[in-house]
Amino acid sequence: GCLRRRIQTLRIPSRKLRKKDLCCRKKRRQLLPVLREGASYLQINPDDAILVAMSKAWDAMVATLLFVLCSLPVLTFGAALTAVFSTMMAISKNECGSVVKKFFSVLRSEFQISTKAWGILFVAGALLAADIWVCWVWADSSLTMIGFLKGITVFLGVVYSCCFSYVFSGIARYVVSLSQSFRNSLILAVQNMGYTVLVLILYFILCAAVYLVGILAFPAVILILYCLSKLYLRIFERSDAQQNNQAT
């Protein structure tokens, strides 16, 4: 009786069980990836040029969106412009970890000096616009004094454009006082006349696109801000190299 029980427990499984087991094994093999000869698994290279460009485009879009949102209150426009230039320069140098942290860190640290600079430029721009209206619209152009005032207005407009072009990017790059930021902006504008003209052209295209198209100009704003940051970075590196050569 004991031998019969042992034999029953050691019985070979039936044909139906064998067929089911073989079917399960075949299905498992079909689910596994099959590689042909010479093929390899897909590998993603994080240093690929396309992936790097896509990553930079995404970071630039996020930085521009933060700039637009933080510029809605007119008071914070200067600090937001400083923050976006600092973030864009870090993106172009592949030194930006978190775009949001970088943007708000610069916005918080440079808020006071950027807001003061923006206040001065806002008031000066309003006075300059009033002067332009008086000289070209309201006053009689045949008067000799008006011609002299027009010349002064054009000169002040050039100085204002140079200051506006470099003040906020200079604050984003260097640790300076308010007076130093305006003085450095004029020096950089004179030392880099070719780049300054290109910067002013990009600013003009930016303002024209926003004025004509509105919110649809957002992709153009991203591209122009990134190009401006690349130009500023080249200008600052060139200026730093000249100062280092003079020091040695």
Tab-separated table of N, CA, C and O in Angstrom, residues 198-212 217 220-221 224:
chain	number	residue	atom	x	y	z
A	198	LEU	N	23.949	95.901	-33.293
A	198	LEU	CA	23.210	94.647	-33.429
A	198	LEU	C	22.232	94.439	-32.271
A	198	LEU	O	21.094	93.989	-32.467
A	199	VAL	N	22.650	94.795	-31.058
A	199	VAL	CA	21.770	94.693	-29.893
A	199	VAL	C	20.554	95.603	-30.046
A	199	VAL	O	19.410	95.203	-29.776
A	200	LEU	N	20.789	96.844	-30.508
A	200	LEU	CA	19.686	97.788	-30.694
A	200	LEU	C	18.719	97.305	-31.779
A	200	LEU	O	17.501	97.479	-31.661
A	201	ILE	N	19.260	96.690	-32.839
A	201	ILE	CA	18.389	96.145	-33.889
A	201	ILE	C	17.511	95.026	-33.342
A	201	ILE	O	16.308	94.941	-33.640
A	202	LEU	N	18.102	94.148	-32.523
A	202	LEU	CA	17.315	93.064	-31.922
A	202	LEU	C	16.241	93.599	-30.985
A	202	LEU	O	15.110	93.090	-30.959
A	203	TYR	N	16.568	94.638	-30.218
A	203	TYR	CA	15.556	95.256	-29.354
A	203	TYR	C	14.423	95.865	-30.183
A	203	TYR	O	13.245	95.773	-29.815
A	204	PHE	N	14.778	96.487	-31.295
A	204	PHE	CA	13.755	97.081	-32.159
A	204	PHE	C	12.842	95.996	-32.741
A	204	PHE	O	11.611	96.164	-32.777
A	205	ILE	N	13.422	94.900	-33.200
A	205	ILE	CA	12.619	93.796	-33.742
A	205	ILE	C	11.715	93.217	-32.661
A	205	ILE	O	10.539	92.895	-32.904
A	206	LEU	N	12.245	93.097	-31.440
A	206	LEU	CA	11.460	92.571	-30.327
A	206	LEU	C	10.249	93.459	-30.036
A	206	LEU	O	9.116	92.971	-29.910
A	207	CYS	N	10.487	94.760	-29.928
A	207	CYS	CA	9.384	95.697	-29.633
A	207	CYS	C	8.368	95.718	-30.769
A	207	CYS	O	7.151	95.758	-30.531
A	208	ALA	N	8.855	95.690	-32.018
A	208	ALA	CA	7.943	95.714	-33.160
A	208	ALA	C	7.090	94.448	-33.219
A	208	ALA	O	5.887	94.512	-33.497
A	209	ALA	N	7.701	93.300	-32.937
A	209	ALA	CA	6.939	92.042	-32.971
A	209	ALA	C	5.867	92.018	-31.891
A	209	ALA	O	4.724	91.607	-32.143
A	210	VAL	N	6.212	92.462	-30.691
A	210	VAL	CA	5.225	92.487	-29.601
A	210	VAL	C	4.111	93.474	-29.903
A	210	VAL	O	2.931	93.213	-29.648
A	211	TYR	N	4.460	94.629	-30.496
A	211	TYR	CA	3.459	95.649	-30.804
A	211	TYR	C	2.510	95.203	-31.921
A	211	TYR	O	1.299	95.448	-31.859
A	212	LEU	N	3.045	94.529	-32.931
A	212	LEU	CA	2.234	94.158	-34.088
A	212	LEU	C	1.445	92.873	-33.881
A	212	LEU	O	0.296	92.769	-34.323
A	217	ALA	N	3.713	86.697	-30.658
A	217	ALA	CA	5.152	86.911	-30.837
A	217	ALA	C	5.988	86.194	-29.784
A	217	ALA	O	7.200	86.416	-29.717
A	220	ALA	N	9.100	84.418	-31.019
A	220	ALA	CA	10.124	85.394	-31.413
A	220	ALA	C	10.789	86.015	-30.196
A	220	ALA	O	12.000	86.283	-30.212
A	221	VAL	N	10.026	86.236	-29.133
A	221	VAL	CA	10.595	86.792	-27.897
A	221	VAL	C	11.619	85.822	-27.308
A	221	VAL	O	12.704	86.242	-26.863
A	224	ILE	N	14.803	85.964	-29.570
A	224	ILE	CA	15.541	87.228	-29.487
A	224	ILE	C	16.218	87.375	-28.128
A	224	ILE	O	17.372	87.821	-28.038
